[in-house]
Coordinates of N, CA and C in Angstrom, one line a residue:
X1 N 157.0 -20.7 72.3 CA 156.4 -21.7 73.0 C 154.9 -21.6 73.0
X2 N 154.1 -22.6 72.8 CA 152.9 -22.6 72.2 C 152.2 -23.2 74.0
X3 N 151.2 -22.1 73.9 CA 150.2 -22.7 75.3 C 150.0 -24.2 75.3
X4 N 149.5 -24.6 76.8 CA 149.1 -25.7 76.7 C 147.4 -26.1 76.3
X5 N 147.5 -27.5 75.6 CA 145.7 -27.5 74.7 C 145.0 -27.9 76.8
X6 N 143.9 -27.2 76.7 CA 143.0 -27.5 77.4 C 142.3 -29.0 77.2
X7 N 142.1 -30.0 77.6 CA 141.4 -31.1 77.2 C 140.1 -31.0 77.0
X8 N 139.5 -31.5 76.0 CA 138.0 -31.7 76.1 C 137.2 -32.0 76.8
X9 N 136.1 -30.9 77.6 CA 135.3 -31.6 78.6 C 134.6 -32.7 78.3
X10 N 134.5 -34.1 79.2 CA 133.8 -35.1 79.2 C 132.5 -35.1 80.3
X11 N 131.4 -36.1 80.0 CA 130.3 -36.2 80.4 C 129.7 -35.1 79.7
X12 N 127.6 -35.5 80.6 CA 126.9 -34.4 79.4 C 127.1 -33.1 79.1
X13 N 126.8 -32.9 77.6 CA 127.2 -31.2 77.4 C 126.1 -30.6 77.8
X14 N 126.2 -29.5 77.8 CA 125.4 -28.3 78.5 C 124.7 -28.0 77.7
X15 N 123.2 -28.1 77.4 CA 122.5 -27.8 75.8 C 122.9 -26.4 76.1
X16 N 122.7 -25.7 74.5 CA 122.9 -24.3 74.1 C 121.8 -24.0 74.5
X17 N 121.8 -22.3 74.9 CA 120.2 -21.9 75.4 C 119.5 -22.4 74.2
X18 N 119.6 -22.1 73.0 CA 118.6 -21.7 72.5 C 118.2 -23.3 72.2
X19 N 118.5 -24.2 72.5 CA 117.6 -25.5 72.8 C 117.2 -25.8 73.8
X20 N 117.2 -25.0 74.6 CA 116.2 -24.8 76.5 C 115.0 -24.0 76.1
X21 N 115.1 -23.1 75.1 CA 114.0 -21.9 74.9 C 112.7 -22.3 74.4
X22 N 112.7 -23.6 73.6 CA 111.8 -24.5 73.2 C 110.8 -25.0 74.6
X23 N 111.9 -25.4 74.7 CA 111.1 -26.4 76.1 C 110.6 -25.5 77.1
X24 N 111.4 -24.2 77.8 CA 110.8 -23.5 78.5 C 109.4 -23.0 78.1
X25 N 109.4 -22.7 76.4 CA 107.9 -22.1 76.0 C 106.5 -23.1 75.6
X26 N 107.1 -24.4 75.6 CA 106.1 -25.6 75.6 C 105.5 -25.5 77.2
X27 N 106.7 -25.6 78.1 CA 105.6 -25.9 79.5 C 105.0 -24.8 79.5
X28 N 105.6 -23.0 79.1 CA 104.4 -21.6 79.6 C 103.4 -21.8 79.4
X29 N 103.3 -22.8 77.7 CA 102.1 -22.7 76.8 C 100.8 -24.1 77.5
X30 N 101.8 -24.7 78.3 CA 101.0 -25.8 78.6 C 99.8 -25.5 79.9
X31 N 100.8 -24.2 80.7 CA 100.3 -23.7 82.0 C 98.9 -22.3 81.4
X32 N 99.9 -21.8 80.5 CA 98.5 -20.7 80.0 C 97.6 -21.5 79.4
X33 N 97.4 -22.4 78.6 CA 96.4 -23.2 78.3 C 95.5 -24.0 79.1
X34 N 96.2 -24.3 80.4 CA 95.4 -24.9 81.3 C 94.4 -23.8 81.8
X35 N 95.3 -23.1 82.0 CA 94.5 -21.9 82.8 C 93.4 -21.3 82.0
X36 N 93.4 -20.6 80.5 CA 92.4 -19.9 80.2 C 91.6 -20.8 79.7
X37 N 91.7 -22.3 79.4 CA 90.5 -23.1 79.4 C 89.7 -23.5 81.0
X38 N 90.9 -23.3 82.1 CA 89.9 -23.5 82.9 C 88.8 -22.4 83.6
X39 N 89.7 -21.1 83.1 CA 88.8 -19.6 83.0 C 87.1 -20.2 82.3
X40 N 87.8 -20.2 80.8 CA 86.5 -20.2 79.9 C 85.7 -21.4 80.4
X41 N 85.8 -22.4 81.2 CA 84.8 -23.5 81.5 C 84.1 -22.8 82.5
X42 N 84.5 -22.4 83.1 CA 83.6 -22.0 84.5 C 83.4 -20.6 84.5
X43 N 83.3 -20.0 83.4 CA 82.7 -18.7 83.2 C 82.9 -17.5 84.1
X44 N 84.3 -17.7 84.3 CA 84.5 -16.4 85.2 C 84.8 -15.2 84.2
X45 N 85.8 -14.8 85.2 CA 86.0 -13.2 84.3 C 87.3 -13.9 83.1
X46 N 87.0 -13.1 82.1 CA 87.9 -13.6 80.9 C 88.8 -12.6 80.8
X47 N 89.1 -11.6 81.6 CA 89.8 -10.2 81.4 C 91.6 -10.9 81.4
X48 N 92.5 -10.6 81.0 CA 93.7 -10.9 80.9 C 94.5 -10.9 82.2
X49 N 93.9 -9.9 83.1 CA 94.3 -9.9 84.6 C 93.9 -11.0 85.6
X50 N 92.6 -11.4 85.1 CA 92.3 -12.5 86.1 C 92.9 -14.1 85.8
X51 N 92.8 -14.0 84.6 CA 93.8 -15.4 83.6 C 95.0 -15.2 84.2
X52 N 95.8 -14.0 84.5 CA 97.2 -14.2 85.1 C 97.1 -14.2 86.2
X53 N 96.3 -13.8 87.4 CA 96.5 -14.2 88.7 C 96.0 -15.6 88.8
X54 N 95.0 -16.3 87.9 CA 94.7 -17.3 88.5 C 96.0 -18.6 87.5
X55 N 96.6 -18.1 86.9 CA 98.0 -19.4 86.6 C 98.9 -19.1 87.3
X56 N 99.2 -17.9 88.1 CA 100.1 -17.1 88.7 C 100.9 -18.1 89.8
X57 N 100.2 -18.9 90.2 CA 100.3 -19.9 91.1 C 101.4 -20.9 90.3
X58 N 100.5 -21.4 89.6 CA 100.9 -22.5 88.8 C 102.3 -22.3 88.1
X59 N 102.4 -20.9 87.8 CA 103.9 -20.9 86.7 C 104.9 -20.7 87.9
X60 N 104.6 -19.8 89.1 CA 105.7 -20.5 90.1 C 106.0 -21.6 90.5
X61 N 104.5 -22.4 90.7 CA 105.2 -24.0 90.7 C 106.4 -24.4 89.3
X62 N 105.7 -23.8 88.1 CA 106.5 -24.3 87.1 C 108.4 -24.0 87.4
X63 N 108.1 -22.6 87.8 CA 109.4 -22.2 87.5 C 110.1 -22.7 88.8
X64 N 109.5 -23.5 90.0 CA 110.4 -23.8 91.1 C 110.8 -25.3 90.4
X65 N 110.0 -26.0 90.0 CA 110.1 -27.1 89.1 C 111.2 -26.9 88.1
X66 N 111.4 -26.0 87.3 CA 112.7 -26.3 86.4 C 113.8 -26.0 87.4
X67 N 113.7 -25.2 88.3 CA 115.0 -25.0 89.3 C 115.5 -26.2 90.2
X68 N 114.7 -26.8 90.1 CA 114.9 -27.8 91.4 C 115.5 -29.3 90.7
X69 N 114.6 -29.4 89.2 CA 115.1 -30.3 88.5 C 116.2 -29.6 87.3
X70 N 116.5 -28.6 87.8 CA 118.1 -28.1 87.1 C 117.4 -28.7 85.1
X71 N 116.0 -28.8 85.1 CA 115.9 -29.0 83.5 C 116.3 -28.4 82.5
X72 N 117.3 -27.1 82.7 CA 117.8 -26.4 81.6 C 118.7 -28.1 80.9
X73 N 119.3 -28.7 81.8 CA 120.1 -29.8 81.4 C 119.9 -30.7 80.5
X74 N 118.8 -31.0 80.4 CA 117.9 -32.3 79.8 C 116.0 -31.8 79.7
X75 N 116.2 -30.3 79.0 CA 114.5 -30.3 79.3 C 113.8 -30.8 78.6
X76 N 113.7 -31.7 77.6 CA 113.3 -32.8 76.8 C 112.8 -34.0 77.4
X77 N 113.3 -34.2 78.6 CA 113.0 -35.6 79.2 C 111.9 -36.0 79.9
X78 N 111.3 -36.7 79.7 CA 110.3 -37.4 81.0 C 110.7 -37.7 81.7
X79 N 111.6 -38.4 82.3 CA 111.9 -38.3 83.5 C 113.3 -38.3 83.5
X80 N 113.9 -37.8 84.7 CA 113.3 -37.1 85.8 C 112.6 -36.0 85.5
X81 N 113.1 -35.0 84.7 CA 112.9 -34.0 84.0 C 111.4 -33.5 84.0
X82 N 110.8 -34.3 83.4 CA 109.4 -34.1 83.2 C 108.5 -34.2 84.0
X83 N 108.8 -35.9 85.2 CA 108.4 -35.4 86.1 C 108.3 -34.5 87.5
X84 N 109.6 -34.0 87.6 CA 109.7 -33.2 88.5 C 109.4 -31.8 88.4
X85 N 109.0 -31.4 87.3 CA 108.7 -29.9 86.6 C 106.9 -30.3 86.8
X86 N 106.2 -31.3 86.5 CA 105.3 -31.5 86.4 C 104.8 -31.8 88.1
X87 N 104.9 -32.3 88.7 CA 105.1 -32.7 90.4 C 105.3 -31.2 90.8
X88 N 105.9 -30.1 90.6 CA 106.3 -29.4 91.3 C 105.1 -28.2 90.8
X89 N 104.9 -28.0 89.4 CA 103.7 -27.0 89.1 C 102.3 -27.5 89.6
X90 N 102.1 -28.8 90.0 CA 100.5 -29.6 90.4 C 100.7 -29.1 91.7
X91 N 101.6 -29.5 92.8 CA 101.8 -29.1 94.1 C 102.2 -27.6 94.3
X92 N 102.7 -27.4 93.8 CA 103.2 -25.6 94.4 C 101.6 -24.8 93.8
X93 N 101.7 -25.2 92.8 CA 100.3 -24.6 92.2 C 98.9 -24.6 93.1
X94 N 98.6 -26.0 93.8 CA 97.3 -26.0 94.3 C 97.9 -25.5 95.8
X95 N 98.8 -25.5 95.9 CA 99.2 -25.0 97.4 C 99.4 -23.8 97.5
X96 N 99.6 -23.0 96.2 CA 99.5 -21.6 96.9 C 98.1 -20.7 96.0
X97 N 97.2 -21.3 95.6 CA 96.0 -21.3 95.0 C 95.3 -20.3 96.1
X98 N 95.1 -20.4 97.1 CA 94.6 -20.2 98.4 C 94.7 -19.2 99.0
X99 N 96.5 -19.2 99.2 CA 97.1 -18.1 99.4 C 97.3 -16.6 99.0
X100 N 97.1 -17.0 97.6 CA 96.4 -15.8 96.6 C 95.6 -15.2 96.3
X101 N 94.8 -16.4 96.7 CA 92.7 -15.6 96.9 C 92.5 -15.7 95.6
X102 N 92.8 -17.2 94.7 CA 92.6 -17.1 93.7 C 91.3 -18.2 93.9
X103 N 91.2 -18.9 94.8 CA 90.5 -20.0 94.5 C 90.8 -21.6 95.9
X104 N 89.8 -22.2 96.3 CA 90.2 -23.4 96.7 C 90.9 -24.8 96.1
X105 N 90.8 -25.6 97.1 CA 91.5 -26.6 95.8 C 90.1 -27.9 96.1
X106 N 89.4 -27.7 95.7 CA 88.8 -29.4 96.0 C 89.5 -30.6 95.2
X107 N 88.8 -31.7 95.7 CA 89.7 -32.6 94.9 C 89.3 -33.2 93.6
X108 N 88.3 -32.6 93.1 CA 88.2 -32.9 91.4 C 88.8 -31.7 90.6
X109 N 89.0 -30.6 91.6 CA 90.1 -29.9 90.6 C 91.4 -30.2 90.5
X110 N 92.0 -30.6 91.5 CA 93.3 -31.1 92.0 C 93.4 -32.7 91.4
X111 N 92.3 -33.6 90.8 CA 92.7 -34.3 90.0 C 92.7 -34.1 88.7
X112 N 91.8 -32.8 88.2 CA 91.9 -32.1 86.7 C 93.3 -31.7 86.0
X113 N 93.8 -31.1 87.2 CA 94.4 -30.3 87.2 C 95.9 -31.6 87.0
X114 N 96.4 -32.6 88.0 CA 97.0 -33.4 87.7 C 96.9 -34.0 86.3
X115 N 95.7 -34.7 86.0 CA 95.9 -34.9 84.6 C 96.1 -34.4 83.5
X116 N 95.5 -33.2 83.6 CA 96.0 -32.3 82.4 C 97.3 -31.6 82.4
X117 N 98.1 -31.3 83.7 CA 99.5 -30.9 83.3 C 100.0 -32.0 83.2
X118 N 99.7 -33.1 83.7 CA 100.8 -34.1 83.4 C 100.2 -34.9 82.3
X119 N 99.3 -34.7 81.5 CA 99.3 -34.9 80.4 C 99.8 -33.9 79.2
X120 N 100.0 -32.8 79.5 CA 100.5 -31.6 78.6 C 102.1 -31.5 78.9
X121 N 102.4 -31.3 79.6 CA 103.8 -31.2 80.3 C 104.6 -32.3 80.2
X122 N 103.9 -33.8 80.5 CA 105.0 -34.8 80.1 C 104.8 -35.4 78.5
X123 N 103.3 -34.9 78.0 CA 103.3 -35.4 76.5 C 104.1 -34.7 75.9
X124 N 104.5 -33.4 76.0 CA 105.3 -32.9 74.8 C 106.6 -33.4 74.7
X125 N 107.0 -33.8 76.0 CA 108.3 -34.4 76.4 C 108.3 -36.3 75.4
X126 N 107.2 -36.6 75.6 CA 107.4 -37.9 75.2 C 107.5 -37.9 73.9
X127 N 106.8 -37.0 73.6 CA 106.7 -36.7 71.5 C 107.9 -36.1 71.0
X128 N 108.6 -35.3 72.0 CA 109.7 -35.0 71.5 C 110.9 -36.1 71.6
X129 N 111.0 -36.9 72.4 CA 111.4 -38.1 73.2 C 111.6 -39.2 71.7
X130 N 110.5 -39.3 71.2 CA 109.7 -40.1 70.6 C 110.9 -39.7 69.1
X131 N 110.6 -38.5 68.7 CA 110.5 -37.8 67.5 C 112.3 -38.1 67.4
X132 N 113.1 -37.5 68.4 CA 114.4 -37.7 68.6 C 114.7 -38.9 68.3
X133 N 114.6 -40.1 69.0 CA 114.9 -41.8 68.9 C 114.8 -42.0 67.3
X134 N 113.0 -41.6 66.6 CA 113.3 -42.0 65.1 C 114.5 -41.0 64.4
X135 N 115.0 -39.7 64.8 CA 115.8 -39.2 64.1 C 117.0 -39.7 64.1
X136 N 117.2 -40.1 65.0 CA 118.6 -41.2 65.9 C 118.6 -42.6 64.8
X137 N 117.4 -43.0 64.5 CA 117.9 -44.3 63.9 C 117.4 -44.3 62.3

């Protein structure tokens, strides 16, 4: 007597890690980049310790952001995806800036800072977005 077949799970599949590992190291790269150009603009200390306390903020927002938008699922997407990973490293980031003693937040940093992750964090998403659709047709 032969087992019974299990049926094929329906709805979306679960990407394989190793198509989350991309996306996880696009946003790191997006958050270290913000950060050591915002180091090198304002001429602080360039030492590799101060570059990591002062993103240190920021990649917890990142990483409360992929938890909360469960983006291992869809980390490709702009939205929700992209914006909730991006929304969550701008706010958790300038909110615990302070708390760290890394820095204040005024508000031309806090709109720098918005633009540029959500120009880095949701562009890679759109290009990849983009890049998919023409491979699709």
């Amino acid at each position: 007597m032969s087992a019974p077949s299990t049926p094929a799970p329906t709805g979306p599949a679960v990407p394989a890690t190793r198509a989350v590992w991309p996306a996880v190291v696009c946003d790191l790269v997006c958050v270290v980049v913000f950060t050591v150009v915002g180091t090198m603009s304002h001429a602080t200390s360039g030492d590799l310790g101060h570059v990591a306390l002062v993103g240190l903020p920021f990649l917890v927002g990142l990483a409360v952001g992929w938890l909360a938008a469960r983006a291992w699922r869809a980390p490709a997407r702009v939205w929700p995806t992209g914006v909730a990973v991006w929304f969550a490293t701008v706010v958790l980031g300038l909110a615990l800036r302070p708390a760290l003693g890394v820095g204040g937040v005024e508000v031309s940093f806090a709109v720098v800072t918005a633009l540029f992750l959500g120009a880095t964090l949701l562009g890679w998403r759109a290009i990849a977005s983009f890049a998919a659709r023409r491979r699709a047709s």
